[in-house]
Phi, psi and omega in degrees: 000322181299323180298323182285328184277337184273157178300143179276148176296154178289172182292139178283144183282331180204182184295322179297318178300315180299316179295320180295319179296318178296316180302318183283338186263331187238151355281353180217132184303141177090178183242001186233155172210176177245131181235129180290145179256357179234151180290151176215068187248355182205179183297324179297315178301318180298320180293327179282322185283327183231227184279134007263352189298329184296342180297325184299307178294328177301314181291325177295319180290324176298321180290319183219098184303334181295340180289352174302331178291336181269328189251354179225174179272009186302321185290351177235025185238126181240143172264125170263112191244133176213153169251008173070023184270350179208070189269119177040233175261017187263344178083211184275085182258359177091163186294319183294315180292341179279350188302318177303324179293316182292323174297320178298319178298320179298319179297321179296318177304314184290315183295314189269338184220007178057039178256130177280147185219139162251127174273135184231112179259120189250127178275078182203113176263343178284135186301308185295324179294316179297317180298317180298317181298311184291317181299326180291347181272001186306323180297339184276326196241155173268348180193159180237124174251106178282142188216135169054049173249130190289157176272151002272001183303325183301325180297314184289323178299311181295317181301313181291320180293320179296326179288329186267335190253148179259023176231162182298134173238124190221116176271102189296324180302326176280293195282328177298311177299318182298319183294317179292317177301316181296323177295318178297319179297315178310308186284326178296319178294325177298317181288328182266001178058047177240158178253141185297329180287348182258339190284150174262133184240132176235133178250152166240108189111135181222041178271198185301311184294316181298315181293322177296321177299314181295319180299318181290320178297323177296320179293339177271355175126354178294145181269128179304327181289347177264009184245130175235126179259141168231153176217198184298337179264006179102205182293140175274106184236160180298130179087006181295132176285166179089210186296120177200087179272176185292336180283320179286328183299335179303328186253012175287131184246154171280106183201151174270350180291145183230357183221162178302320182300331183277344185244355185282340184301123177079005180290141177269329184228128170252122179248108183252119173223060189225265186214157182298142174078008183293321182271102181282151180306321182293335175285321180299326180298335183279348187287166182292166176301148179049056182285157172255123180251112176255086183262088195257004176296142180233142003275348181254116181295165177301330170210137180288141184305319183293326177290320179297318181292327179297329181269318184228094181292343181270000184283146169257132192232130172240145174227179174263008187258147182280347182267009174232156176297162175059054178283124174275101186234123184299339181294347174297339187227320193298323179297323187278329174297315178293324178301310179296320181293316180294321186291339177250009180063039183297141178269353179197163168250105187261181184298321180296324179291322178293318179296322177299320177294319177303310183296321181294318180293315180298318180294322181296324178297334181275352176272171177296144181287137179287164180299316182297316179294321180299320178297324180295334180271350181092217189285331183262119178277121182287151177235144182311127181167191183306328181271359182212076180270334182226151185290168173286144175300342182264008178288115185293348182279352181304314181294326182289334181267313189282311185303311178296322180297319179293316180296321178294319180294323178298317179294317183296332182260008172078019180252008179268109179285333178231073183304147176294125182259333180236095185292326178298315179295321180295315179295325175299317181296318177294321178298323180292330176290318181286311180245102187299340180281354189306309184292314182294323184277350186304313178298327179295313179298323180296321180295318187274345186298132178063022180281336183074011180293139183267123182249116178263129180255119180293331183256055188296338183275350182289139181304320183295324179290319179298317178294319179297321180299318179294318179297318178303316180292320179295321183265001173058047181247019178154166179250113184284142170236124185249127172276117182176164179281128185306318182295322179291317179300315181299313184293324181285324174299320178295315183296322183272000176070030180267146187265347181291151183226141179299143177081340178254308182261336180209156179274148179242134170252108182273110183296341181272341184199081178243131184297342181266012187307309183297319179296322179294319178298314181298317181296316181294315182295326177297331180277324191241002183302330178258018178243026175090010181252119180272170184301320180297317179295320179300317180297319180293318183293324180287347172269328194242336184261102186290334175294319176298316180300314181295318180296318178296320179302315179291317181298324179279345183092010176283343175217160182266326181215162180226150177229130180214185168108000183287345175224150178088175185275146179305319184298325180291318181295317182289331174299313181295321179293316178302315187288324187262310182273318175080184182267154174292154180305132176085355181273133180286313185204155174286156178209175184228140178242130178244142180246130173244129179246113177243176179292341185264320186198169175246125183231140173252141181235137178211148348266124189265348188221342194248294188273119185294315180215080185297145177286173177301320180295318179292322178298319177297321179292318178301317179301317181293312181296320179295322179299317178299315182295319182293323176302328181297332177280000184077020182247135176278119182288139173231108193258143175231131175270115190265144184200166169283349175266143183239096179054057172089012181283353180219149177254021178299155185302315182295324179296318177297322179298319180293322178295321178294320179298317178300316180298319180297318178297315181294322179291331184287345180081011178297132181273087178207148176280123180206144176204167179152185353287152185207162175290158181297321180291327177293327179296324186262006178216110179298327180298313178295319183297318183288341176294325181260338180216082182302334183266021182304140180274358181259122181257139180074192180277140177292145173240355175237116181252122181250135189242154181286335181220160176296320179305310181299317183293312185290318179296313181299315181301314183289325176294315179297320181300315183285316186287336179252004183053045184275154176268130180266127171244119182136193000288144177265114183283126183253142171096005180282155179295325175224153186300127178209133182225148182247115182283160171269149184300338183271002185297147175270173178295327177294324176297323176297317178299315180301315181292323176296319179295320178298317179295318180296316180300319178296316180297318180298311185289327176293318180296322181277357180067028182233035175302135180298141179237146180289000000 
């Protein structure tokens, strides 16, 4: 009814507008909400969250204001503030109309750096009134991000707020753009073999962003006398009538030139923050060799990249658009600058912190592109050079590089109120944000580090495996062996910009020409000759089936563990592993354990991939094998046998099977917490469980869920994975004679690394005779 009674939106100009309006309106208007971080489910919670419990932290903060960082969300809360006077390319549309933009900025803060944001739109165009409003908000926030305030007022607003407030104040339109531009300049000068103190810089546009860019470049070594500004009124020269504030006057030059055409000759850098089409091709021809063109006007740059290249093939070109290389996008820096500033309790974001961010961004562009960033670029993976001066906004390593650099610079310059004291722990925390598996996988990586275990990858030519191999070498968690054709490996390493090389950093098993081919055939046939495989088929499979090649390698001792499964059906891979590597002594059947890591909890599921309807004996064995594997993660397993029956409420066959499995585990003397059969909600809530079974032997919430059938296990795991946005690690194959795992086709390169580390940890502990036991 509300939809009919409320004013209807105006007509959309195009399909994108229509989609954007729908996106912002449904299923709930806006892009932000508030989510509680503490439970409020009973009277006790209410007493702790509000009266009378809330008095205790209030009094502590009154005694010591710095404790607000411990007892409230202030240390992770930023205000995005605007008066709507210079919104994107929309101009002075006012504070209310600017709200979608500010909500969008808040979403970027949360997505890229896990920073909470309140967007605040202020109806104040007068400088002092706006400053008074924002300054009065200091008790609420850990930082202020000024947004879309027109020049030159924005300079004075920021200046006054920085003088009055003891928290970081950062005008992103100025400094965010400046930091990305400076990083691009750093790398462009490196490629063109020029020095920043020697280059000539010409701007088109002299607003807030342009002046901030110039100020930062000067702090990096550019000479003011080598800088010429132009704007809508022409060259900024000494004595020019009209607009000339104290910030712009710094760059006013003694010159008779009055137009861009008169000052562009011999320029090394063109910085455009003005309007589309300003830089004509004939002007570009006048620039110095290997010029850097920063054509940042949106949506139409000062010169289109294809037109610029047609005139100057030696030019390096950046734009503000996502459909061209080298996009200057503020999201590359502002979330991570605030992340570092908040984490050390910075009282300001100073020049040293901005320079630290510049250096971190520029250095990251010179590293190999991450898998996530490569996907954002499509089929062609960029490599550092004229087409890749700055990283992708989607590179997950940005937070790992920029935030620590900013926090270190804050400490070095004396503005860190809470300096980072344990850098390893801090980097671990950032890693856990980027790679959710980081904390859970840490004990596994610790076991395998520097072990020298050889990991053979059946799918060695796959991009994810190539990236994983490099990470393994960097993190020292194993020695990769890749099954693949050398020429293909070389070309793909080149295409993906990876620095590892076959024969130097890793061993190659060439399926088309390996000197051990005959020995591998003989070994394989000895395993499968009585399983329906004749000699001709064996010879063909050892040439064409990379899972067979990897399994034979492990079985012969040429490798310690194997990883396969990126192509083909799971059933085919497990058949080859069963036939060649086989089961460990005493194991009835192979099984699979899956791990889901969500923001709420870590859960293991078994058997998710192998046994369709395990017997009671097999379920007891799965419980034991899973318990050993979970101990390897440094986690104490608490197992629940799940059923539609709740402690004997049903006599169905599966319920009886689970009861027998529980009895077998208990009779075996295995030291593990396990109970069942029980409902799923009872497994995850001790309170619910004790209502129906006060004498339950399982304490706390279960973290290992055992199912009567593969269908039940696999369906439940996938539903939980999607509904909780959980990260899947696995499947972890249990019961093999030697470590072997089968990946799912959707796995990422980080997932490949995780599975290799799990296999290496198992190999290390088996060799040392110290496999964890329940």
